[in-house]
Every structure is written in structure tokens, then in C-alpha cells.
Short mmCIF file of C-alpha atoms in Angstrom, two decimals:
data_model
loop_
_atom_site.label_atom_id
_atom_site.label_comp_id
_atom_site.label_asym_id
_atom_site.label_seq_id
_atom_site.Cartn_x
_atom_site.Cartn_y
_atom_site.Cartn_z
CA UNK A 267 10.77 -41.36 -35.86
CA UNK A 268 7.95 -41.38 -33.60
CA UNK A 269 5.57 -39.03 -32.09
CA UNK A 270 7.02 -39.11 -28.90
CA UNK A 271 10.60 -38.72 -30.39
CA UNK A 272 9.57 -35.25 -32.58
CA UNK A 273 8.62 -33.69 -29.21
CA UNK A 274 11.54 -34.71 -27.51
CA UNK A 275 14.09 -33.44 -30.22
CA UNK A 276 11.86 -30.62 -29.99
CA UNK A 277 12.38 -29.85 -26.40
CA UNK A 278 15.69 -30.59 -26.32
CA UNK A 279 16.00 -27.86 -29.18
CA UNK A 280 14.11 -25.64 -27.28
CA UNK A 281 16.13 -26.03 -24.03
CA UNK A 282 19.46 -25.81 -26.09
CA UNK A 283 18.05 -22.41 -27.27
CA UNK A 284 16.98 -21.20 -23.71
CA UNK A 285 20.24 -22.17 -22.31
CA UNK A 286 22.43 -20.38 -25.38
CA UNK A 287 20.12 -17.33 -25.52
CA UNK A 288 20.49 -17.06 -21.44
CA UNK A 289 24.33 -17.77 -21.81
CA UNK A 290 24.50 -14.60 -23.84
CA UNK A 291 23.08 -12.49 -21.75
CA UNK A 292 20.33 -10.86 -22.55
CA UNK A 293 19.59 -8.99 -18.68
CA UNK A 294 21.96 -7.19 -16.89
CA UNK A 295 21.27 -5.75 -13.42
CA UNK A 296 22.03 -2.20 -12.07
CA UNK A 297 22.76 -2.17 -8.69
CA UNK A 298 22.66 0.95 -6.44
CA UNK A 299 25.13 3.20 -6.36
CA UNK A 300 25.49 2.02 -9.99
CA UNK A 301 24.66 3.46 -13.42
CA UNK A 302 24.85 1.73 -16.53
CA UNK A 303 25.32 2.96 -20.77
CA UNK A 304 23.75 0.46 -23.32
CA UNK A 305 25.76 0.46 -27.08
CA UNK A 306 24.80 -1.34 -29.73
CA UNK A 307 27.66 -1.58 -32.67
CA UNK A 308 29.30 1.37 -30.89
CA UNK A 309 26.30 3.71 -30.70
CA UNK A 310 24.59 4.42 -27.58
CA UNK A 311 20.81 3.09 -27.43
CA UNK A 312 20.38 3.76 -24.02
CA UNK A 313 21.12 4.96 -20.28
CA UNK A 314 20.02 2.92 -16.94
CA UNK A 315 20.38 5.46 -13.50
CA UNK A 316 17.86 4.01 -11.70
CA UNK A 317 18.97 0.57 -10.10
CA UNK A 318 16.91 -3.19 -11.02
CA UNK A 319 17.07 -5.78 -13.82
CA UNK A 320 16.88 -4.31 -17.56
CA UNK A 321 17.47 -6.50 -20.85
CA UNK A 322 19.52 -6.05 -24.14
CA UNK A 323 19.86 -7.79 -27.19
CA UNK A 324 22.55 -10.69 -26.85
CA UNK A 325 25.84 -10.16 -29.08
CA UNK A 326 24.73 -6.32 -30.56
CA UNK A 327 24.37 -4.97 -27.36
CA UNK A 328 26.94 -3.78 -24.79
CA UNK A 329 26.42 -2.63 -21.13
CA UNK A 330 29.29 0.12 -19.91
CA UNK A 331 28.82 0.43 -16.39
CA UNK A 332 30.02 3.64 -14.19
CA UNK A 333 29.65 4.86 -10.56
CA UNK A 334 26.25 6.90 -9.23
CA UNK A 335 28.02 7.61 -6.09
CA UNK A 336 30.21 10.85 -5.35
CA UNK A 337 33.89 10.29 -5.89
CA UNK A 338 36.93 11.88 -5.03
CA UNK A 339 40.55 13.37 -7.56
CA UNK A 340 43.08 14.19 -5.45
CA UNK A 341 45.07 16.52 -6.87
CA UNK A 342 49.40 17.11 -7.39
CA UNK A 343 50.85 19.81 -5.76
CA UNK A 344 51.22 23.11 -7.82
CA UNK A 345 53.72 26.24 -7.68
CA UNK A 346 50.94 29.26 -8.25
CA UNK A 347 51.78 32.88 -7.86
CA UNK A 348 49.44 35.41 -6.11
CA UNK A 349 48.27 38.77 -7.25
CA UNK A 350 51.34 39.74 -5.38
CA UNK A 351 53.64 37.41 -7.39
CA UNK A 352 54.26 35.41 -3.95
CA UNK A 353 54.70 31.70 -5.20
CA UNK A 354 52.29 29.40 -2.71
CA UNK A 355 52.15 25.27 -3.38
CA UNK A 356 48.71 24.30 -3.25
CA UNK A 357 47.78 20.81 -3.29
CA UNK A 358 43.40 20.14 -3.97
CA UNK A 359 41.26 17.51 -3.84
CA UNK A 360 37.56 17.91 -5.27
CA UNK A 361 34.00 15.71 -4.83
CA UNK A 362 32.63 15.22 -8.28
CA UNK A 363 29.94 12.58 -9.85
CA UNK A 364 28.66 11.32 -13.59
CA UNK A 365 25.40 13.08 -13.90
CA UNK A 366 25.39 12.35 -17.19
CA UNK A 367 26.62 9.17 -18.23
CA UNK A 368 25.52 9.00 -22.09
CA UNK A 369 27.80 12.01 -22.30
CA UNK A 370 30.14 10.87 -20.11
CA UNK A 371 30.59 7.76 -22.20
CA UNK A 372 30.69 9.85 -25.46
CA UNK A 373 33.80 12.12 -23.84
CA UNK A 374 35.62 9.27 -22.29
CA UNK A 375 34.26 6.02 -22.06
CA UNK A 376 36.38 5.60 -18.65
CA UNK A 377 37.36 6.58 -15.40
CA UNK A 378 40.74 6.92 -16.06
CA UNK A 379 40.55 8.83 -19.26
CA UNK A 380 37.85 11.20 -17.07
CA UNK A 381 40.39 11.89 -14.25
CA UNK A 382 43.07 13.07 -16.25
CA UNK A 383 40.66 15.31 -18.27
CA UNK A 384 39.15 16.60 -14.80
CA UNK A 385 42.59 17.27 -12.87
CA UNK A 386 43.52 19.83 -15.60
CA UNK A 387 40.75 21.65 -15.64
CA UNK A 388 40.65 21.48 -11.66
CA UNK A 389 44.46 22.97 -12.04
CA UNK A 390 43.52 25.42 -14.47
CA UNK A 391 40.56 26.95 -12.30
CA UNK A 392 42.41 27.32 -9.33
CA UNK A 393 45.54 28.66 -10.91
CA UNK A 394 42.93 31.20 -12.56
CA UNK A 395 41.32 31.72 -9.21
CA UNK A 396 44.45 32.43 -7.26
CA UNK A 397 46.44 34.43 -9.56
CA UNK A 398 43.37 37.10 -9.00
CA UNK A 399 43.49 37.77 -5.54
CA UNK A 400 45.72 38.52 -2.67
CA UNK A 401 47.45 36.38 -0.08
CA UNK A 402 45.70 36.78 2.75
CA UNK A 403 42.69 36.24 0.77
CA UNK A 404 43.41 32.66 0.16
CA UNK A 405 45.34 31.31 3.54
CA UNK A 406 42.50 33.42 5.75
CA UNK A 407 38.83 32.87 5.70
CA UNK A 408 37.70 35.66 8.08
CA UNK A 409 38.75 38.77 9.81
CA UNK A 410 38.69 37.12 12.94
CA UNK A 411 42.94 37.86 12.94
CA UNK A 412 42.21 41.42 13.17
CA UNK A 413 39.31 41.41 16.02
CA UNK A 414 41.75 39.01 17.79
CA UNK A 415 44.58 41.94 17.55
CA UNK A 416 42.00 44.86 17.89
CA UNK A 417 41.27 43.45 21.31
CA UNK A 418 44.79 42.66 22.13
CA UNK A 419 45.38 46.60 21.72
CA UNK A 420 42.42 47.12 23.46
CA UNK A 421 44.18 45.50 26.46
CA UNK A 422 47.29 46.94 25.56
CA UNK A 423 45.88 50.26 26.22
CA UNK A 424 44.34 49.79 29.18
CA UNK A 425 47.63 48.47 30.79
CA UNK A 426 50.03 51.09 28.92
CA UNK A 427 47.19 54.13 29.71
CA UNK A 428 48.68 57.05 27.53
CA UNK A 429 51.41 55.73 26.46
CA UNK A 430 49.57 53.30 23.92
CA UNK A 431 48.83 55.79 21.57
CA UNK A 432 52.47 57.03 21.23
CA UNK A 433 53.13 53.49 20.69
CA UNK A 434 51.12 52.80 18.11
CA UNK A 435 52.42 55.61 16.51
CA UNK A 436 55.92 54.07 16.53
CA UNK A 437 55.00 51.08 15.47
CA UNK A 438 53.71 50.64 11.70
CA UNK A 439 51.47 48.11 11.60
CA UNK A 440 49.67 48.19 8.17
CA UNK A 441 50.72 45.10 7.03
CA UNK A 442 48.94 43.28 9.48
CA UNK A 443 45.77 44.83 8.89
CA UNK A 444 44.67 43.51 5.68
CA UNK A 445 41.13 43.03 5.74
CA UNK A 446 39.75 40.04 4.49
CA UNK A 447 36.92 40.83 1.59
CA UNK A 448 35.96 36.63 0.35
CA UNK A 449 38.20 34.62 2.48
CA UNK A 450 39.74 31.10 1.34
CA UNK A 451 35.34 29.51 1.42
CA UNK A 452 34.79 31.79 -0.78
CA UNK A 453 37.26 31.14 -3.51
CA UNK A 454 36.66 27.60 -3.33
CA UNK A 455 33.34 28.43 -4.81
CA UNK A 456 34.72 30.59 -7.72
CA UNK A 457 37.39 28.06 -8.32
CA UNK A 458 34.22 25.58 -8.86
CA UNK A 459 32.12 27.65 -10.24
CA UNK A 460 35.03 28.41 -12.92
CA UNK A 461 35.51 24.53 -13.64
CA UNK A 462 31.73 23.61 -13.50
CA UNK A 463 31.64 26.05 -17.32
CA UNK A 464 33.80 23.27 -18.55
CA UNK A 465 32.71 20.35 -17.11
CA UNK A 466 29.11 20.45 -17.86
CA UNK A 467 29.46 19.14 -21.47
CA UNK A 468 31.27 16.14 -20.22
CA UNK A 469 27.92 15.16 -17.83
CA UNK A 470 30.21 15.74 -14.97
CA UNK A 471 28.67 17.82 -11.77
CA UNK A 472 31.45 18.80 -9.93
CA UNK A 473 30.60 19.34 -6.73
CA UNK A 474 33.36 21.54 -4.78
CA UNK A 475 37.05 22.08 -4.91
CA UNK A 476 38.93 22.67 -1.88
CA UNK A 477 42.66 23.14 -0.87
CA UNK A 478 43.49 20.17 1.06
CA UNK A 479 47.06 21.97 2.38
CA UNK A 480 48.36 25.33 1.36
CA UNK A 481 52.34 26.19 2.46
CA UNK A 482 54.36 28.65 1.45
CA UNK A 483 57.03 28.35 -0.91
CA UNK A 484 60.62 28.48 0.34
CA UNK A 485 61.32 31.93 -0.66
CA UNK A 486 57.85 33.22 0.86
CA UNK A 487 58.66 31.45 3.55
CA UNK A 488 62.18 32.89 4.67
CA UNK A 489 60.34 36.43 3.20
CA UNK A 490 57.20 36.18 5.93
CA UNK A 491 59.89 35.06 9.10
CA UNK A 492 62.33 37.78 7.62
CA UNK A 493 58.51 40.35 7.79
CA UNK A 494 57.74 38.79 11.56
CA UNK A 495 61.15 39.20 13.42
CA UNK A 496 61.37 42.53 11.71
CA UNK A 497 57.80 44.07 12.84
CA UNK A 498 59.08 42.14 16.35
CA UNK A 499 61.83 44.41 16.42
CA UNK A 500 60.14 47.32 14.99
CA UNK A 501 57.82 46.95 18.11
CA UNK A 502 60.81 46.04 20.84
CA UNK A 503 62.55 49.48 19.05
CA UNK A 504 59.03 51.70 19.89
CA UNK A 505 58.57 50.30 23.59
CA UNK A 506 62.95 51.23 24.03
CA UNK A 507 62.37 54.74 22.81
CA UNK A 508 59.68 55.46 24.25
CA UNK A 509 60.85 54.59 27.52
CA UNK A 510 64.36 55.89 27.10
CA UNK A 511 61.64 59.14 26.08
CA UNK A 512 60.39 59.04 29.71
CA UNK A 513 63.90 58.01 31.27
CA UNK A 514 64.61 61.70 30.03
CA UNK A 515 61.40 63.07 30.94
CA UNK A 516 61.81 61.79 34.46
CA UNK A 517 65.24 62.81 34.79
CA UNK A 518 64.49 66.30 33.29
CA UNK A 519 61.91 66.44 36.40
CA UNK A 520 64.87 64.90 38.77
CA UNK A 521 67.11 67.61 37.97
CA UNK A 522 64.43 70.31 38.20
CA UNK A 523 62.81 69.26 41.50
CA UNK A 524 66.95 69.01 43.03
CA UNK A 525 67.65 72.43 41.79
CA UNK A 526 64.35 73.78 43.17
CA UNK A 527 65.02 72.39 46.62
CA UNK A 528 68.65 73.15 46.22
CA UNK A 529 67.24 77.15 45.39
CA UNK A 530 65.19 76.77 48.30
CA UNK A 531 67.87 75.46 50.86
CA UNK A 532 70.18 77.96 50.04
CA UNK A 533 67.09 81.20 50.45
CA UNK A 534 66.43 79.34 53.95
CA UNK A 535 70.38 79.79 54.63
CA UNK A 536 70.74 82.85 53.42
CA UNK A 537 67.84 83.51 55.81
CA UNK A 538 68.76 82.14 58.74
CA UNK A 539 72.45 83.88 58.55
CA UNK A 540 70.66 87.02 58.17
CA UNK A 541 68.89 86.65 61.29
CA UNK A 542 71.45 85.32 62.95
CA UNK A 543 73.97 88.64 62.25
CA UNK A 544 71.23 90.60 63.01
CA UNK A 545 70.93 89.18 66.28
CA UNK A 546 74.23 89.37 66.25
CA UNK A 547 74.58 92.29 65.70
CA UNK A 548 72.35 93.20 68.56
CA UNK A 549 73.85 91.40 71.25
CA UNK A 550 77.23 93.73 70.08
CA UNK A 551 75.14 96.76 70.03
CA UNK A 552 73.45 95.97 73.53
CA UNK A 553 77.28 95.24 74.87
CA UNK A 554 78.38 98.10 73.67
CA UNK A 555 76.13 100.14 75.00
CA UNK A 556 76.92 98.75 78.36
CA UNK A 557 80.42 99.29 78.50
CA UNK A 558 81.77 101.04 75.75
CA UNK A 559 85.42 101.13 76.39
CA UNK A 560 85.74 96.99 77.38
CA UNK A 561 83.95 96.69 73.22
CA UNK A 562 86.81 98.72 71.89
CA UNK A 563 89.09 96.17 73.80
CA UNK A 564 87.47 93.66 72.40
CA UNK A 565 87.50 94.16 69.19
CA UNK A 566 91.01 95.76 68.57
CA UNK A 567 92.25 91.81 70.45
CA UNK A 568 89.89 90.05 67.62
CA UNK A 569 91.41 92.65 64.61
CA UNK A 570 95.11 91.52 66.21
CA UNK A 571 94.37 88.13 65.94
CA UNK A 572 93.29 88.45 62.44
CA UNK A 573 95.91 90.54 61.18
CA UNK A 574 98.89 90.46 62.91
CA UNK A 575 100.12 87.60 61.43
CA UNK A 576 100.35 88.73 58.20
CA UNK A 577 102.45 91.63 59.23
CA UNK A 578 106.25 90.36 58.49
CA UNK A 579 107.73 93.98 59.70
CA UNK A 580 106.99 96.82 62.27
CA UNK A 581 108.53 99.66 61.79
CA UNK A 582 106.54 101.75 64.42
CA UNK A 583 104.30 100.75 67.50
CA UNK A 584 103.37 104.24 68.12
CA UNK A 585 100.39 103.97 66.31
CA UNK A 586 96.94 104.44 67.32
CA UNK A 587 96.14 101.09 66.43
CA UNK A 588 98.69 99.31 68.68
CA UNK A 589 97.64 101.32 72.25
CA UNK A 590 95.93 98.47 73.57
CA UNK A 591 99.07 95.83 72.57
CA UNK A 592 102.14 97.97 73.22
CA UNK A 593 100.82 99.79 76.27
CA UNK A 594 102.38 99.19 79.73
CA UNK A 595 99.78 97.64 81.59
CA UNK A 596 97.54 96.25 78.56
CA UNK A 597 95.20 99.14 78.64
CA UNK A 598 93.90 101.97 76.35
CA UNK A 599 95.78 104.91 77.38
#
């Protein structure tokens, strides 16, 4: 073999070697948004977060690559009791990303694995979280309900005028007051702040966890429309009593001012017939003053007319009584 031939089997040998030690691989990029864990023979030799083009040792070495970018578990829908033993279905979904992904690959080596890990601790914090506090804690995230209603009296009262404090004493109202002390924001964060103990150690960061919907079981359900058309009545109930309260009232005063003015007619009538027999009796006087003996007339005609017909027998006209009736020529004798 010649010269010439040695340094082309050489080069040939060479490029044979370049293209088999390129065809294994020995760079790998990491593109953004990406993260990348390097094994060799199972253990981990290193981690890549920042994006480029790294290299690795062909056939020992292999390159596990995971997201950088913030991801997403929605969770299923779960059947939790509050610290009122009301049953709510609460369905979350929570931002999360590998901050760790040497860890990460040493507790799960995938996604998949890492989700199902994740979604039960997710469900055990906010079934911890829950179970703690009340209700209206968790579907409310301010007292805003309660300003909205204090005004709403507020108007109340200034259309009712006294009558809106004898309403709100018939109507009991308490359950609608609850005051809101951390609100459904706030127990997002300890429901986070409970999961974030365990997920540290997996070089997870979870980020937040937040109720996505929040209903009311059946039973609550038919419980809080059972509570609403029962305070509804409990409030129709206080406005009819208290105004069959001032139908009475009003009709007290009715029957008072009638027998006042009926009191006062009858004074006034009693009044004016006293007057009038007094004049009456002066007009007699004064005629019989003027002729004394026509008076008598008079009034022994007037006491006939009243009395005679109640007399069914007379045994005697010669009584003083009768002169003027049986008298021959209608005169007193």
C-alpha cells in the first residue's frame, strides 16, 4: 500500500468515527421553556435549567427532559363536609412547576407519575382546609353581603320611619349576618400553603390552589331554599302583624274619636232642648200672664187629647176636671 493509500484509509477511518460518534449523540440542546436531567447508568450526573447546547457521553449517558414552564392539574370533584357538617362538592385546579428537576426525577421520573402524586395531596389540603372553617367562609370572600343588606335597612328605615325598628324586631335575622373573618382568597392560600410542606421534597413549587366551581350538595341545597322561603315568610309574617297591629291601633282611635263626637252631639242636644223648653217655657209663662183663664183652657184641651183616649169608662162627668168638656157652652163655669 502506498503513501497516499495509508492517509486515505486513514481519513476514511476518521470520518467513519466522526459520523458514528455524532450518530450517538453526544450534544443535546435545551430549549426554553425546557429543562433537562443527565443519568449515567441510572444515576443522575447532572441538571440543565438554563436553555443552549450541552454534551454527554454517547451510550452511558441519558438526557430526561421536563417542562420549565408553569402547568396546570385539574382536579375531580370531591364531597367535603364543613365545620358545620354541610357536605359542599368542590372541584380545584392548581398552577404548579418543577423547580427542582434532579429531585423531581428521583420522586417520579414523569409527568404522569407526578400528577397523580400531586392531585392527592392537592385533595388532602383542601379537604383539611375546609373541614376547619365555616360555610360562608369558603363560598364568600368579603363582607360586602352584609354592607349590601345594612344599606338596604338603611333604606328600609327611612321609608318605614318607626315602624322599622318594630320590624326588625319581628324578624330574626342572625343567620344572615355571619361575618366573614378570611373569606374563600384567603383559604386558597392555607390550602397551598398546607400542600407546599409536602411538595417541597419532590422539587415541586406549587404555586396556588383555587376552587374552580363550588355547589352545594343536594341535601344543602333543598336545606338553604327550605332556610330562604322560610326567613321570606318569617319577614311577610312581621310586615302582616305589624300592620294588622296598626289596623287595631287605628280602629281603636276610629271608635274613640266616633264616641267622642257621638258624646259631644248628644251634650249639644241635650243643650239645645234645654234652651229650647226654657224658652218654652217662657213664651207659656208670658201667655199666661196675659190671659190667665184662656191658658187654663188651653191646657185642660191638650191634657184631653192626651188622655182621654185611654179612658174606656166614665162613670161621672161632674168632676172638676171635665168643666171645660161637659159644660153647656164649652166654657169654665
Amino acid at each position: 500500500m502506498t503513501k497516499r493509500s495509508k492517509i486515505y484509509a486513514v481519513l476514511a477511518a476518521a470520518a467513519v468515527a466522526a459520523v458514528l460518534f455524532f450518530a450517538a449523540g453526544p450534544l443535546y440542546i435545551v430549549n426554553e421553556g425546557e429543562q433537562a436531567v443527565v443519568t449515567r447508568l441510572g444515576q443522575i450526573v447532572e441538571s440543565r435549567t438554563e436553555a443552549g447546547l450541552y454534551g454527554k457521553i454517547p451510550f452511558l449517558d441519558a438526557v430526561t427532559f421536563y417542562p420549565a414552564k408553569i402547568l396546570s392539574l385539574e382536579g375531580d370533584q370531591a364531597r367535603i363536609p364543613t365545620k358545620e357538617n354541610q357536605f359542599i362538592i368542590v372541584d380545584t385546579t392548581s398552577r404548579w412547576k418543577i423547580s427542582d428537576p434532579a429531585l423531581f426525577y428521583q420522586a417520579f421520573k414523569t409527568l404522569d407519575a407526578a400528577y397523580n402524586k400531586l392531585s392527592d395531596i392537592i385533595d388532602s389540603s383542601t379537604r383539611t382546609i375546609i373541614t376547619r372553617n365555616r360555610l360562608s367562609e369558603i363560598v364568600r370572600s368579603s363582607n360586602s353581603i352584609n354592607e349590601e343588606k345594612a344599606d338596604e335597612q338603611t333604606q328600609l328605615a327611612v321609608i318605614e320611619g318607626e315602624d322599622s325598628e318594630e320590624i326588625e324586631a319581628l324578624v330574626n335575622v342572625s343567620s344572615n349576618n355571619e361575618s366573614v373573618l378570611k373569606g374563600r382568597s384567603a383559604l386558597c392560600q392555607e390550602m397551598a400553603a398546607d400542600a407546599r410542606k409536602m411538595t417541597g421534597e419532590y422539587g415541586i413549587e406549587l404555586i396556588d390552589i383555587v376552587p374552580r366551581q363550588i355547589k352545594y350538595s343536594d341535601e344543602l341545597t333543598e336545606s338553604v331554599y327550605s332556610r330562604m322561603i322560610k326567613e321570606r315568610n318569617q319577614v311577610a309574617q312581621a310586615y302582616r302583624s305589624l300592620g294588622e297591629g296598626k289596623k287595631s291601633e287605628w280602629l281603636g282611635k276610629l271608635e274613640n274619636e266616633k264616641r267622642t263626637i257621638e258624646s259631644e252631639a248628644y251634650r249639644k242636644s241635650e243643650e239645645t232642648k234645654g234652651k229650647a223648653d226654657a224658652e218654652a217655657a217662657a213664651i207659656y209663662a208670658q201667655a199666661y200672664t196675659r190671659d190667665p183663664g184662656f191658658y187654663a183652657f188651653w191646657k185642660s184641651l191638650e191634657s184631653y187629647k192626651s188622655t182621654m183616649g185611654n179612658f174606656d169608662t166614665t162613670y161621672s162627668t161632674n168632676l172638676d176636671y171635665f168643666k171645660y168638656l161637659y159644660s153647656p157652652d164649652g166654657k169654665r163655669q
